[in-house]
mmCIF file of C-alpha atoms in Angstrom:
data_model
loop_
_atom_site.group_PDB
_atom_site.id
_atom_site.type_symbol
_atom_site.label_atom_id
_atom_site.label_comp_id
_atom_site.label_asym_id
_atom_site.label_seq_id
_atom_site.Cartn_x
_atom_site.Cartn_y
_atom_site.Cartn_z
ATOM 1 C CA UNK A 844 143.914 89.898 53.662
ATOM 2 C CA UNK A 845 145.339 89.764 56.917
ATOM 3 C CA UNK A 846 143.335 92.632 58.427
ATOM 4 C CA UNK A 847 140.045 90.690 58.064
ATOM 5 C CA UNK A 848 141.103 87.352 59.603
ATOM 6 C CA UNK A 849 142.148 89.412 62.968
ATOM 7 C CA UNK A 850 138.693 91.202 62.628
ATOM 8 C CA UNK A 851 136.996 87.728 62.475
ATOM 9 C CA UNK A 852 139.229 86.255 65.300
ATOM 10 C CA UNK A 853 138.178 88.970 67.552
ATOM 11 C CA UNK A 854 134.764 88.852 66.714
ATOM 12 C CA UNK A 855 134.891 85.125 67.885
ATOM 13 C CA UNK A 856 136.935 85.981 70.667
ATOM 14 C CA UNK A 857 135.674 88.279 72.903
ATOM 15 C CA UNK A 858 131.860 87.016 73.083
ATOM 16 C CA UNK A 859 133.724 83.401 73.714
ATOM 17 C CA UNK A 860 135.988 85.331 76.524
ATOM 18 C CA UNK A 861 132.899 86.865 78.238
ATOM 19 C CA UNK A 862 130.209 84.255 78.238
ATOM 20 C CA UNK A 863 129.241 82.385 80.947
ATOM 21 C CA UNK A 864 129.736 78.220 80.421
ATOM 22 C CA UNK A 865 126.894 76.434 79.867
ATOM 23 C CA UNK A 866 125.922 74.468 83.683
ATOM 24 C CA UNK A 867 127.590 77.040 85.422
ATOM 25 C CA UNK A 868 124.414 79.854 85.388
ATOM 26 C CA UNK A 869 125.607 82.252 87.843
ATOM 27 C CA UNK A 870 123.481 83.419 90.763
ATOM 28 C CA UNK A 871 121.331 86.535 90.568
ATOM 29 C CA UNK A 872 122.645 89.612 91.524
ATOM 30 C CA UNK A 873 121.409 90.076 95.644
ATOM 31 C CA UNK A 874 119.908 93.572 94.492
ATOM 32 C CA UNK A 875 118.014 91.497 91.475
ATOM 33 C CA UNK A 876 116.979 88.940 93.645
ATOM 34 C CA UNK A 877 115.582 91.199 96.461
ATOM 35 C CA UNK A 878 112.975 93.071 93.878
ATOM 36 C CA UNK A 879 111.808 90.023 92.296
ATOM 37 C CA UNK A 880 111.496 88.363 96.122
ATOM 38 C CA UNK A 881 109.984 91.737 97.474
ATOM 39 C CA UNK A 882 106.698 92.636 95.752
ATOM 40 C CA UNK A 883 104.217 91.432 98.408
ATOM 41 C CA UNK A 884 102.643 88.879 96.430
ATOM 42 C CA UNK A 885 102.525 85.197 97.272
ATOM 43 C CA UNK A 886 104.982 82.562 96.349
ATOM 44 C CA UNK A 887 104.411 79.078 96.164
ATOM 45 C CA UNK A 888 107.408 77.433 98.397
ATOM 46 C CA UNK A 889 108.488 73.702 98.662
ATOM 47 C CA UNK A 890 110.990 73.525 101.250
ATOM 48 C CA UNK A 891 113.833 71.116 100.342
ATOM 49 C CA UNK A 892 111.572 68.036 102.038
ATOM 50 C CA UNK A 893 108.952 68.436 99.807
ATOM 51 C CA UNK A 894 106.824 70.560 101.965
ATOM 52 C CA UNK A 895 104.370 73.059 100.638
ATOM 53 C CA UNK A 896 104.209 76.838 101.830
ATOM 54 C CA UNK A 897 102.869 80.374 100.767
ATOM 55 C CA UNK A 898 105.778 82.667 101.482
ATOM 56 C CA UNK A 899 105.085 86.594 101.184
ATOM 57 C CA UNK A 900 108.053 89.186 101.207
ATOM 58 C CA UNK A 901 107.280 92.953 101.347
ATOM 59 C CA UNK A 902 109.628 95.409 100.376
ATOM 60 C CA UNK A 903 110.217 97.034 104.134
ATOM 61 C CA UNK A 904 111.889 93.352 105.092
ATOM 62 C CA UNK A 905 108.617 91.416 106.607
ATOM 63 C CA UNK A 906 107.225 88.823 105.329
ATOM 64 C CA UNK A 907 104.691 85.712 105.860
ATOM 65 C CA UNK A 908 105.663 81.631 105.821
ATOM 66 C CA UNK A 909 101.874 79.562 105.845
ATOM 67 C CA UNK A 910 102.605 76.242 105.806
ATOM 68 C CA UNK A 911 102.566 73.343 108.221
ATOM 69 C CA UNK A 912 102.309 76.326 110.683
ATOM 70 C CA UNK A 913 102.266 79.646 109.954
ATOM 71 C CA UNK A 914 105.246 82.619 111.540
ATOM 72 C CA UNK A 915 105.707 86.192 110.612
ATOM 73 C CA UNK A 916 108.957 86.588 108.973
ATOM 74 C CA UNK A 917 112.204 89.505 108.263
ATOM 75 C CA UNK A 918 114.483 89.555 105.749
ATOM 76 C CA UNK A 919 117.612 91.523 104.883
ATOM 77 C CA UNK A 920 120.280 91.496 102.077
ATOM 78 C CA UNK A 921 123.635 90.441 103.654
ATOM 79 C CA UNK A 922 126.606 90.776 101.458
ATOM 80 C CA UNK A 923 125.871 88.421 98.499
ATOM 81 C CA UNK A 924 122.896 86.346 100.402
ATOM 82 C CA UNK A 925 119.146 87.286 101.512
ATOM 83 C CA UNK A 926 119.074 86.180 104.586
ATOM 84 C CA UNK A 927 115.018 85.114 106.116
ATOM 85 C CA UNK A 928 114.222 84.586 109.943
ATOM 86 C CA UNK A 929 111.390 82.630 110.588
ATOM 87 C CA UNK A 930 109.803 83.294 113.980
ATOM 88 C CA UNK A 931 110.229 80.143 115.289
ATOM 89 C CA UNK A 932 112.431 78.166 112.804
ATOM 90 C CA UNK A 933 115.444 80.699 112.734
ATOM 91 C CA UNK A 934 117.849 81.546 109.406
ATOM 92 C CA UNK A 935 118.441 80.935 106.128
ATOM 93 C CA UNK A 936 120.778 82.673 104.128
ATOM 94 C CA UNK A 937 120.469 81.993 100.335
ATOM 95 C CA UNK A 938 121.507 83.060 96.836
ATOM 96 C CA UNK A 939 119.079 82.523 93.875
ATOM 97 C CA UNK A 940 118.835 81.203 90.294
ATOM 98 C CA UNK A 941 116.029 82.315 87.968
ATOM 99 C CA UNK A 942 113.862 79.277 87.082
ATOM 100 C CA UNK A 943 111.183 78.810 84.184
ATOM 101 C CA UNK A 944 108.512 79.814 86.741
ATOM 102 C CA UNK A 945 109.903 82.129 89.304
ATOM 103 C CA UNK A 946 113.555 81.261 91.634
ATOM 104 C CA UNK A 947 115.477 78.637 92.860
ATOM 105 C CA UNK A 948 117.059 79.367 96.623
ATOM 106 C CA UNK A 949 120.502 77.796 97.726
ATOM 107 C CA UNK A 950 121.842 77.366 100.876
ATOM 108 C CA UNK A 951 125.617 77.377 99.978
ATOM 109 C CA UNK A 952 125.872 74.796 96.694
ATOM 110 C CA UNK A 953 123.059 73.095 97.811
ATOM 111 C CA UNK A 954 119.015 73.603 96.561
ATOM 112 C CA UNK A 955 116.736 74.809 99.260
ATOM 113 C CA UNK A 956 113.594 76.514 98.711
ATOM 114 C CA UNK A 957 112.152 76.427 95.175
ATOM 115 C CA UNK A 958 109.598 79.503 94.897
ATOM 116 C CA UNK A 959 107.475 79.610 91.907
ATOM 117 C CA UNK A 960 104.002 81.665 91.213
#
C-alpha cells in the first residue's frame, strides 16, 4: 500500500520540481536564437518607439536594418546575448523570447525590438 503512494508522490514531484513557473518563460537558448534570427529572410521590426523596420540577418553575421534610414549591419553571439551593430546607430545586445509570430528582443529586463514575419 505504501509502495504506490511514494510512486504517485514522485510522479507529482519531479515534473513539479523541473517545470518552469508560469510568467517566468525563460529566454531562448543564444545558439536557438541565432538560427531562428539567421536565415536571411526578412523580419518585420518595431523598435521599442513604435517604429517600423525590415531587419535581415544572414548566417555569416551581416545583416540589413531598412527603416527610417537604411545601414548595413553585424552581429555576433556574445556569451548569453546577440549582440547587432548598426552602422550608424551602434549596439544592442539582447536575449529573446519566442512569441506567437516570431521573437521578442530584450535589452536587459526590458522589451526592445519585437520581430515578427
Amino acid at each position: 500500500m505504501i509502495k504506490p503512494i511514494i510512486s504517485t508522490v514522485f510522479a507529482i514531484a519531479i515534473p513539479l520540481a523541473t517545470a518552469v513557473p508560469i510568467g517566468a518563460q525563460e529566454f531562448l537558448p543564444v545558439s536557438q536564437a541565432a538560427r531562428t534570427l539567421a536565415d536571411s529572410r526578412a523580419w518585420s521590426a518595431v523598435t521599442p518607439d513604435g517604429r517600423k523596420a525590415k531587419m535581415i540577418f544572414n548566417a555569416d553575421g551581416t545583416g540589413s536594418f531598412e527603416g527610417p534610414i537604411t545601414m548595413t549591419t553585424r552581429w555576433a553571439v556574445r556569451g548569453q546575448e546577440i549582440c547587432i551593430d548598426l552602422s550608424v546607430a551602434g549596439s544592442r545586445c539582447l536575449r529573446f523570447r519566442r512569441t506567437p509570430d516570431g521573437l521578442q528582443a530584450y535589452l536587459g529586463q526590458q522589451p526592445d525590438l519585437r520581430l515578427s514575419r
